[in-house]
Amino acid sequence: MKNVIVGTAGHIDHGKTTLIKALTGTDTDRLLEEKKRGITIDLGFTHFDLPSGRRAGIIDVPGHEKFIKNMLAGVGGIDIVLLVIAADEGFMPQTQEHLDILTILEVKKGIIVLTKVDLVDPEWLSLVQEEIREKVKDTFLRDAPMLAVSSTQGQGLKELVERIDFYTEETEEKNTSIPFRLPVDRVFTMSGFGTVITGTLIEGSVHEGDQMTIYPQELTAKVRNLHVHGKKVESAYAGQRVAINLSGVKKEDILRGNVAAEQNSMKETMMLDVKLNMLKHAERIIDNRDRLRLYHGTAEVLCRVVLLDREEIKPGESCYAQLRLEESIVAKRGDHFVIRFYSPMETLGGGVILEPNPIKHKRFKADTLEELKVKEEGSPEQILEKVILRFNDAFANIGFYATQTGLSENTILAIVDKLTEKGIIRKFSGTVPVHIDYLTKLEDSIIKVLQNYHNSNPLKIGMGKEELRNKLKIKIKGKLYDELLEHFENNQIIRLHNNFTALADFEVKYSPEQLVILEEIDRLYLEREFQTPAPEDFLNSKKNEQKYREVLEALIEKKQLIKINEDILLHVENYEKAKEMLKQFIKENGQITLSEFRDLIHTTRKYALPLIENFDQNKITKRIDEKRVLY
């Protein structure tokens, strides 16, 4: 069933809370101070059933200008707004500010509700209606129904409920297939249950037993149970007001403005690239680097605005900007935000987030402005390509890009397949898209790193894979890293040998002097078979020890000499010879003892024991009591 959130907006004492009580039977003023003062201070929540059988959640927001930040924390998830205007007072300052905020946040549907109509005569009511139509003519409410009601007398309530029900049918279905996200608007402790958070589930679905992360602190918590509209449920879906009982976190660890979301689905940020829109009737301009208040989701943070293409922005103007935050938040591309002046607190405008995790931009850069234009106006294909380029070094998967772009995973998969066919994207591990431009840059870096390594280590067959990864500062490892290296090997950029990497055309080249040393070492270890000299003893016997050491280490690296332990090296031919003799003996006799192996290869226990243990480690043999059998 479709889930819908209805919210109120309007000036203080225009009857928002009374209207909700008339519709639902619930008084949403829950704080003692609210009862005493007769005004709504913080958010109130309830629900009611519509004639169609749908159940709508309701958010009651405060109307007083002092509590605008509380109002902003509640309106982010609203589908249908009731702009409440008292007929005896008409359009007031907070009516305008609330309407501005709703317009900035791109609320799509609304109903203008004229309350207290029992207190005015028809002529006055007509004048108020004309004034309101003039005020809303350039907003999303220009064609909205305007209903006259009396919450105390019941006039117009039935028609209002029917209109809300009609609008819920038209409301767009929320996406429940993407990772869930819930901006926290309340956190409290309930006796016998522990920590509880509430909020409007704006995306995805959450289930009892799920693991989640509280951002930006990145606290891990588990869902103990869920409540929707006061009833325990196993799952909650986008568009519902949800109370989540958590284990693993304390009330003190969580604040309004935090975000509860699927693990690894969000990334904290201290900067946002945005399209900034100033209200036409704002009473001041914004200068570059002004300090502002940013409202996003349920969060309020201070920020500096960096105007990327001008020195100031005037009322009614728009521009690209970077917001540099004083506290970290999490956000997604396409999220809306509101900005207010630092002091005095006036709503100035807002806009949409184009890049939630940007790099720090220099001003007046044409390529930066062009990229932001693509992110604002481009097709899903163009936007995804830009975002992939931005996050390539993270080697992120499809789910991550769904979070960053606001596109569904199926849409992203289809675009990635299309870009792959065009040769723009290369897929790794099936779900990790990497842009060809990034791979080209990475190729250049690999060539540079390995060339420097070969120049410094001409006798080594290559750089260790882990050392290369660290030099390149690549964040991935395991199968994904191996697949990346295989990509460059297939393109004949590098050559892989065991755990080493080298440029494809690199060959170890010995000087004439080194070749003489190589032949000496090779002959010595081949002839001595299974009673070879300890490497350090051999090297210490040489005057030019360092030159011998370099060649010896090169032979070990290329596996011409097999290192059994620190004191024993065997020529690869002798190592393979011992292995074959051992296997043949066991095939004929079923097993072998250490002493039998010692005699078989004509050596001493000093050499036989480490060698047969090496075969155990390499799964050639398996020890059972004091005997070995084939693995």
Coordinates of N, CA and C in Angstrom, one line a residue, residues 117-312:
V117 N -12.9 30.0 9.9 CA -13.9 30.7 9.0 C -15.2 31.0 9.8
D118 N -15.4 30.4 10.9 CA -16.6 30.7 11.7 C -16.5 32.0 12.4
L119 N -15.3 32.6 12.3 CA -15.0 33.9 13.0 C -15.1 35.1 12.1
V120 N -15.3 34.9 10.8 CA -15.3 36.0 9.8 C -16.6 35.9 8.9
D121 N -16.9 37.1 8.3 CA -18.1 37.1 7.5 C -17.6 36.8 6.0
P122 N -18.6 36.4 5.1 CA -18.3 36.0 3.8 C -17.5 37.0 3.0
E123 N -17.7 38.3 3.2 CA -17.0 39.4 2.4 C -15.6 39.4 2.8
W124 N -15.3 39.3 4.1 CA -13.9 39.3 4.6 C -13.2 38.0 4.1
L125 N -13.9 36.9 4.1 CA -13.3 35.6 3.7 C -12.9 35.7 2.2
S126 N -13.8 36.4 1.4 CA -13.5 36.5 0.0 C -12.2 37.4 -0.3
L127 N -12.1 38.4 0.5 CA -10.9 39.3 0.4 C -9.6 38.5 0.8
V128 N -9.7 37.7 1.8 CA -8.5 36.9 2.2 C -8.2 35.9 1.2
Q129 N -9.2 35.3 0.6 CA -8.9 34.3 -0.5 C -8.2 35.0 -1.7
E130 N -8.6 36.2 -2.1 CA -8.0 36.9 -3.2 C -6.5 37.2 -2.9
E131 N -6.3 37.6 -1.6 CA -4.9 38.0 -1.2 C -4.0 36.7 -1.3
I132 N -4.6 35.6 -0.8 CA -3.8 34.4 -0.8 C -3.5 33.9 -2.2
R133 N -4.4 34.0 -3.1 CA -4.2 33.6 -4.5 C -3.1 34.5 -5.1
E134 N -3.1 35.7 -4.8 CA -2.0 36.6 -5.3 C -0.6 36.2 -4.7
K135 N -0.6 35.8 -3.5 CA 0.7 35.5 -2.8 C 1.2 34.2 -3.3
V136 N 0.4 33.2 -3.7 CA 0.9 31.9 -4.1 C 1.0 31.7 -5.6
K137 N 0.7 32.7 -6.4 CA 0.6 32.6 -7.9 C 1.9 32.1 -8.5
D138 N 3.0 32.3 -7.9 CA 4.3 31.9 -8.5 C 4.9 30.7 -7.8
T139 N 4.1 30.0 -7.1 CA 4.5 28.8 -6.3 C 3.8 27.5 -6.8
F140 N 4.2 26.4 -6.2 CA 3.6 25.1 -6.5 C 2.1 25.1 -6.1
L141 N 1.7 26.1 -5.3 CA 0.3 26.1 -4.8 C -0.6 27.0 -5.7
R142 N -0.1 27.4 -6.8 CA -0.9 28.4 -7.7 C -2.3 27.8 -8.0
D143 N -2.3 26.5 -8.3 CA -3.6 25.9 -8.7 C -4.2 25.0 -7.6
A144 N -3.6 25.1 -6.4 CA -4.1 24.2 -5.3 C -5.5 24.6 -4.8
P145 N -6.2 23.6 -4.4 CA -7.6 23.9 -3.8 C -7.4 24.7 -2.6
M146 N -8.4 25.6 -2.3 CA -8.4 26.4 -1.1 C -9.7 26.0 -0.4
L147 N -9.6 25.4 0.8 CA -10.8 24.9 1.5 C -11.0 25.7 2.8
A148 N -12.2 26.1 3.0 CA -12.6 26.9 4.2 C -13.1 25.9 5.3
V149 N -12.4 25.9 6.4 CA -12.8 24.9 7.5 C -12.9 25.6 8.8
S150 N -13.6 25.0 9.7 CA -13.7 25.4 11.1 C -13.4 24.1 11.9
S151 N -12.2 24.1 12.5 CA -11.8 22.9 13.3 C -12.7 22.7 14.5
T152 N -13.3 23.8 15.0 CA -14.1 23.7 16.2 C -15.6 23.3 15.9
Q153 N -16.0 23.8 14.7 CA -17.4 23.6 14.3 C -17.6 22.4 13.3
G154 N -16.4 21.9 12.8 CA -16.5 20.8 11.9 C -16.7 21.1 10.4
Q155 N -16.9 22.4 10.1 CA -17.2 22.8 8.7 C -16.0 22.5 7.8
G156 N -16.2 21.9 6.7 CA -15.2 21.7 5.7 C -14.3 20.5 5.9
L157 N -14.4 19.9 7.1 CA -13.4 18.8 7.4 C -13.6 17.6 6.5
K158 N -14.8 17.2 6.2 CA -15.1 16.1 5.3 C -14.5 16.3 4.0
E159 N -14.7 17.5 3.4 CA -14.1 17.8 2.1 C -12.6 17.8 2.1
L160 N -12.0 18.3 3.2 CA -10.6 18.3 3.3 C -10.0 16.8 3.3
V161 N -10.7 16.0 4.1 CA -10.2 14.6 4.2 C -10.3 13.9 2.8
E162 N -11.4 14.2 2.1 CA -11.6 13.6 0.7 C -10.5 14.1 -0.2
R163 N -10.2 15.4 -0.1 CA -9.1 16.0 -1.0 C -7.8 15.4 -0.7
I164 N -7.5 15.2 0.6 CA -6.2 14.5 1.0 C -6.1 13.1 0.4
D165 N -7.3 12.4 0.5 CA -7.3 11.1 0.0 C -7.1 11.1 -1.5
F166 N -7.7 12.0 -2.2 CA -7.5 12.1 -3.7 C -6.1 12.4 -4.0
Y167 N -5.4 13.2 -3.3 CA -4.0 13.5 -3.5 C -3.1 12.4 -3.2
T168 N -3.4 11.6 -2.2 CA -2.6 10.4 -1.9 C -2.6 9.4 -3.1
E169 N -3.7 9.4 -3.8 CA -3.8 8.5 -5.0 C -2.8 9.0 -6.1
E170 N -2.6 10.3 -6.2 CA -1.8 10.9 -7.2 C -0.3 10.9 -6.8
T171 N 0.0 10.8 -5.5 CA 1.3 10.9 -5.0 C 2.2 9.7 -5.6
E172 N 3.4 10.1 -5.9 CA 4.3 9.2 -6.6 C 4.8 8.1 -5.5
E173 N 4.8 6.9 -6.0 CA 5.3 5.8 -5.2 C 6.8 6.0 -4.8
K174 N 7.2 5.7 -3.6 CA 8.6 5.8 -3.1 C 9.3 4.6 -3.6
N175 N 10.6 4.8 -3.7 CA 11.5 3.7 -4.1 C 11.9 2.9 -2.9
T176 N 11.4 1.7 -2.8 CA 11.8 0.8 -1.7 C 12.9 -0.2 -2.0
S177 N 13.4 -0.1 -3.2 CA 14.4 -1.1 -3.6 C 15.8 -0.7 -3.4
I178 N 16.0 0.6 -3.0 CA 17.4 1.1 -2.8 C 17.7 1.1 -1.3
P179 N 18.9 1.3 -0.9 CA 19.3 1.3 0.5 C 18.4 2.3 1.3
F180 N 18.0 1.8 2.5 CA 17.1 2.7 3.3 C 17.9 3.9 3.9
R181 N 17.1 5.0 4.1 CA 17.7 6.2 4.7 C 16.6 6.9 5.5
L182 N 16.9 7.2 6.7 CA 16.0 7.8 7.7 C 16.7 9.0 8.4
P183 N 16.4 10.2 8.1 CA 17.0 11.3 8.9 C 16.3 11.3 10.3
V184 N 17.1 11.4 11.3 CA 16.6 11.2 12.7 C 16.0 12.6 13.1
D185 N 14.7 12.6 13.6 CA 14.2 13.9 14.1 C 13.9 13.8 15.6
R186 N 13.9 12.6 16.2 CA 13.8 12.4 17.6 C 14.6 11.2 18.1
V187 N 15.2 11.3 19.3 CA 15.9 10.2 19.9 C 15.6 10.2 21.4
F188 N 15.2 9.1 21.9 CA 14.8 9.0 23.3 C 15.0 7.6 23.9
T189 N 14.9 7.4 25.1 CA 15.0 6.1 25.8 C 13.7 5.7 26.3
M190 N 13.3 4.5 26.1 CA 12.0 3.9 26.6 C 12.3 2.8 27.5
S191 N 11.7 2.9 28.7 CA 12.0 1.9 29.8 C 11.7 0.5 29.3
G192 N 12.7 -0.4 29.5 CA 12.5 -1.8 29.1 C 12.9 -2.0 27.6
F193 N 13.2 -1.0 26.8 CA 13.5 -1.1 25.4 C 14.9 -0.5 25.1
G194 N 15.2 0.6 25.7 CA 16.5 1.2 25.4 C 16.3 2.4 24.4
T195 N 17.3 2.5 23.5 CA 17.3 3.7 22.6 C 16.3 3.5 21.5
V196 N 15.6 4.6 21.2 CA 14.6 4.7 20.1 C 14.8 5.9 19.3
I197 N 14.8 5.8 18.0 CA 14.9 6.9 17.1 C 13.6 7.0 16.3
T198 N 13.3 8.2 15.9 CA 12.1 8.3 15.0 C 12.5 9.2 13.8
G199 N 11.7 9.0 12.7 CA 11.9 9.9 11.5 C 11.0 9.4 10.4
T200 N 11.1 10.1 9.3 CA 10.4 9.7 8.1 C 11.3 8.9 7.2
L201 N 10.9 7.7 6.9 CA 11.8 6.8 6.1 C 11.6 7.3 4.6
I202 N 12.7 8.0 4.1 CA 12.6 8.6 2.8 C 12.9 7.8 1.7
E203 N 13.6 6.7 1.9 CA 14.0 5.7 0.9 C 14.2 4.3 1.4
G204 N 13.9 3.4 0.5 CA 14.2 2.0 0.9 C 13.2 1.4 1.9
S205 N 13.7 0.3 2.5 CA 12.9 -0.4 3.5 C 13.8 -0.9 4.6
V206 N 13.3 -1.0 5.8 CA 14.1 -1.5 6.9 C 13.3 -2.6 7.6
H207 N 14.1 -3.6 8.2 CA 13.4 -4.8 8.7 C 14.0 -5.1 10.1
E208 N 13.1 -5.7 10.9 CA 13.6 -6.2 12.2 C 14.8 -7.1 12.1
G209 N 15.8 -6.8 12.9 CA 17.0 -7.6 12.8 C 18.1 -7.1 11.9
D210 N 17.8 -6.0 11.1 CA 18.8 -5.4 10.2 C 19.9 -4.8 11.0
Q211 N 21.1 -4.8 10.4 CA 22.2 -4.0 10.9 C 22.1 -2.7 10.2
M212 N 22.4 -1.6 10.9 CA 22.4 -0.3 10.3 C 23.6 0.6 10.8
T213 N 23.8 1.7 10.1 CA 24.8 2.6 10.6 C 24.2 4.0 10.9
I214 N 24.6 4.6 12.0 CA 24.2 5.9 12.3 C 25.3 6.9 11.8
Y215 N 24.9 7.7 10.8 CA 25.9 8.6 10.2 C 25.7 10.0 10.8
P216 N 26.7 10.9 10.8 CA 28.1 10.7 10.2 C 29.0 10.0 11.2
Q217 N 28.6 9.6 12.4 CA 29.5 9.0 13.4 C 29.9 7.6 13.0
E218 N 29.2 7.0 12.1 CA 29.4 5.6 11.7 C 29.3 4.7 12.8
L219 N 28.3 4.8 13.6 CA 28.0 3.9 14.7 C 27.2 2.7 14.2
T220 N 27.5 1.5 14.6 CA 26.8 0.3 14.1 C 25.7 0.0 15.2
A221 N 24.5 -0.2 14.7 CA 23.4 -0.6 15.5 C 22.5 -1.7 14.9
K222 N 21.7 -2.3 15.7 CA 20.9 -3.4 15.2 C 19.4 -3.0 15.5
V223 N 18.5 -3.3 14.6 CA 17.1 -3.0 14.7 C 16.5 -4.1 15.6
R224 N 16.1 -3.7 16.8 CA 15.4 -4.7 17.7 C 14.0 -4.8 17.3
N225 N 13.3 -3.7 17.2 CA 11.9 -3.8 16.7 C 11.5 -2.4 16.0
L226 N 10.4 -2.5 15.3 CA 9.9 -1.3 14.6 C 8.5 -1.0 14.9
H227 N 8.2 0.3 14.9 CA 6.8 0.7 15.1 C 6.4 1.7 14.0
V228 N 5.3 1.5 13.4 CA 4.7 2.4 12.4 C 3.3 2.7 12.9
H229 N 3.0 4.0 13.0 CA 1.7 4.5 13.5 C 1.3 3.8 14.8
G230 N 2.3 3.6 15.7 CA 2.0 3.1 17.0 C 1.8 1.6 17.1
K231 N 2.0 0.9 16.0 CA 1.9 -0.6 16.0 C 3.2 -1.2 15.6
K232 N 3.5 -2.3 16.3 CA 4.7 -3.1 16.0 C 4.6 -3.8 14.6
V233 N 5.7 -3.6 13.8 CA 5.7 -4.2 12.5 C 7.1 -4.9 12.3
E234 N 7.1 -5.8 11.4 CA 8.4 -6.5 11.0 C 9.2 -5.7 10.0
S235 N 8.5 -4.9 9.2 CA 9.2 -4.1 8.2 C 8.6 -2.7 8.0
A236 N 9.4 -1.7 7.7 CA 8.8 -0.4 7.4 C 9.4 0.0 6.0
Y237 N 8.6 0.9 5.3 CA 8.9 1.2 4.0 C 8.9 2.8 3.8
A238 N 9.6 3.2 2.7 CA 9.7 4.6 2.4 C 8.3 5.2 2.3
G239 N 8.2 6.4 3.0 CA 7.0 7.1 3.1 C 6.3 6.9 4.4
Q240 N 6.8 6.1 5.3 CA 6.2 5.9 6.6 C 7.0 6.6 7.7
R241 N 6.2 7.1 8.7 CA 6.8 7.5 9.9 C 7.2 6.3 10.7
V242 N 8.4 6.2 11.2 CA 8.9 5.0 11.8 C 9.6 5.3 13.2
A243 N 9.3 4.5 14.1 CA 10.1 4.5 15.4 C 10.9 3.2 15.4
I244 N 12.2 3.3 15.6 CA 13.1 2.2 15.5 C 13.8 2.0 16.9
N245 N 13.6 0.9 17.5 CA 14.2 0.5 18.8 C 15.6 -0.1 18.4
L246 N 16.7 0.4 18.9 CA 18.0 0.0 18.5 C 18.7 -0.6 19.7
S247 N 19.6 -1.6 19.3 CA 20.6 -2.1 20.3 C 22.0 -1.8 19.8
G248 N 22.9 -1.6 20.7 CA 24.3 -1.4 20.3 C 24.7 0.1 20.4
V249 N 23.7 1.0 20.6 CA 24.0 2.4 20.7 C 23.2 3.0 21.9
K250 N 23.8 4.1 22.5 CA 23.2 4.8 23.6 C 22.4 6.1 23.0
K251 N 21.5 6.5 23.8 CA 20.7 7.7 23.4 C 21.7 8.9 23.2
E252 N 22.7 9.0 24.1 CA 23.6 10.1 24.1 C 24.5 10.1 22.8
D253 N 24.6 9.0 22.1 CA 25.4 8.9 20.9 C 24.8 9.4 19.7
I254 N 23.4 9.7 19.7 CA 22.7 10.0 18.6 C 22.0 11.4 18.8
L255 N 22.0 12.2 17.7 CA 21.4 13.5 17.7 C 20.4 13.7 16.6
R256 N 19.4 14.6 16.8 CA 18.6 15.0 15.7 C 19.6 15.6 14.6
G257 N 19.3 15.2 13.4 CA 20.2 15.6 12.3 C 21.1 14.4 11.8
N258 N 21.3 13.4 12.7 CA 22.0 12.2 12.2 C 21.1 11.5 11.2
V259 N 21.7 10.5 10.5 CA 21.0 9.7 9.5 C 21.2 8.2 9.8
A260 N 20.1 7.5 9.9 CA 20.2 6.0 10.0 C 20.0 5.5 8.6
A261 N 21.0 4.6 8.2 CA 21.0 4.1 6.9 C 21.6 2.8 6.8
E262 N 21.4 2.1 5.7 CA 22.0 0.8 5.4 C 23.5 0.9 5.6
Q263 N 24.2 -0.1 6.1 CA 25.6 -0.1 6.3 C 26.3 0.1 4.9
N264 N 27.4 0.9 5.0 CA 28.2 1.3 3.8 C 27.5 1.9 2.7
S265 N 26.3 2.5 3.0 CA 25.5 3.1 1.9 C 25.8 4.6 1.8
M266 N 26.4 5.3 2.8 CA 26.6 6.7 2.8 C 28.0 7.0 3.1
K267 N 28.4 8.2 2.8 CA 29.8 8.7 3.0 C 29.8 10.1 3.6
E268 N 30.4 10.3 4.7 CA 30.3 11.6 5.4 C 31.1 12.6 4.5
T269 N 30.6 13.8 4.6 CA 31.3 14.9 3.8 C 31.3 16.2 4.6
M270 N 32.4 17.0 4.3 CA 32.5 18.3 4.8 C 32.3 19.4 3.8
M271 N 31.9 19.0 2.5 CA 31.7 19.9 1.4 C 30.6 19.4 0.6
L272 N 29.9 20.3 -0.1 CA 28.8 20.0 -1.0 C 28.9 20.9 -2.2
D273 N 28.8 20.3 -3.4 CA 28.6 21.1 -4.6 C 27.1 21.3 -4.8
V274 N 26.7 22.5 -5.0 CA 25.2 22.7 -5.1 C 24.8 23.7 -6.2
K275 N 23.6 23.7 -6.6 CA 23.0 24.7 -7.3 C 22.2 25.6 -6.3
L276 N 22.6 26.8 -6.2 CA 22.1 27.7 -5.1 C 21.1 28.7 -5.7
N277 N 19.9 28.7 -5.2 CA 18.8 29.6 -5.7 C 18.4 30.6 -4.6
M278 N 18.5 31.9 -4.9 CA 18.1 32.9 -3.9 C 16.6 33.2 -4.1
L279 N 15.9 33.4 -3.0 CA 14.5 33.8 -3.0 C 14.4 35.2 -3.7
K280 N 13.3 35.4 -4.4 CA 13.2 36.7 -5.1 C 13.0 37.8 -4.1
H281 N 12.3 37.5 -3.0 CA 12.1 38.6 -2.0 C 13.0 38.5 -0.8
A282 N 14.1 37.8 -1.0 CA 15.1 37.8 0.1 C 15.6 39.3 0.3
E283 N 15.9 39.6 1.6 CA 16.2 41.0 1.9 C 17.7 41.3 2.0
R284 N 18.5 40.4 1.5 CA 19.9 40.7 1.5 C 20.6 39.9 0.4
I285 N 21.8 40.2 0.0 CA 22.6 39.5 -0.9 C 23.5 38.5 -0.2
I286 N 24.0 37.5 -0.9 CA 25.0 36.6 -0.3 C 26.3 36.9 -0.9
D287 N 27.3 37.2 -0.2 CA 28.7 37.4 -0.7 C 29.5 36.2 -0.6
N288 N 30.5 36.0 -1.5 CA 31.4 34.9 -1.4 C 32.0 34.8 0.0
R289 N 32.0 33.6 0.5 CA 32.5 33.2 1.8 C 31.7 33.7 3.0
D290 N 30.4 34.1 2.7 CA 29.5 34.4 3.8 C 29.3 33.1 4.7
R291 N 29.1 33.3 6.0 CA 28.8 32.2 6.9 C 27.2 32.1 6.9
L292 N 26.8 30.9 6.7 CA 25.3 30.6 6.6 C 25.0 29.4 7.4
R293 N 23.6 29.2 7.6 CA 23.1 28.0 8.2 C 22.5 27.2 7.1
L294 N 23.0 25.9 7.1 CA 22.5 24.9 6.1 C 21.5 24.0 6.8
Y295 N 20.4 23.8 6.2 CA 19.4 22.8 6.7 C 19.2 21.7 5.6
H296 N 19.5 20.5 6.0 CA 19.4 19.4 5.1 C 18.9 18.2 5.9
G297 N 17.8 17.6 5.4 CA 17.2 16.5 6.1 C 16.7 17.1 7.5
T298 N 17.2 16.5 8.6 CA 16.8 17.1 9.9 C 18.0 17.8 10.5
A299 N 19.1 18.0 9.7 CA 20.3 18.5 10.3 C 20.4 20.1 10.1
E300 N 21.0 20.7 11.0 CA 21.4 22.1 10.9 C 22.8 22.3 11.1
V301 N 23.6 22.8 10.2 CA 25.0 23.0 10.3 C 25.4 24.3 9.8
L302 N 26.5 24.9 10.3 CA 27.0 26.1 9.8 C 28.0 25.8 8.7
C303 N 28.0 26.8 7.7 CA 28.9 26.6 6.6 C 29.4 27.9 6.0
R304 N 30.4 27.8 5.2 CA 30.8 28.9 4.4 C 30.4 28.7 2.9
V305 N 29.9 29.7 2.3 CA 29.5 29.5 0.9 C 30.6 30.0 0.0
V306 N 31.1 29.2 -0.9 CA 32.1 29.6 -1.9 C 31.3 29.7 -3.3
L307 N 31.1 30.9 -3.8 CA 30.5 31.1 -5.0 C 31.5 30.9 -6.2
L308 N 31.2 30.0 -7.0 CA 32.2 29.5 -8.0 C 32.3 30.3 -9.3
D309 N 31.3 31.2 -9.5 CA 31.4 32.0 -10.8 C 31.1 33.5 -10.6
R310 N 31.0 33.9 -9.3 CA 30.7 35.3 -9.1 C 31.2 35.7 -7.7
E311 N 31.1 37.0 -7.4 CA 31.4 37.5 -6.1 C 30.3 37.6 -5.1
E312 N 29.0 37.7 -5.7 CA 27.8 37.8 -4.9 C 26.7 37.3 -5.6

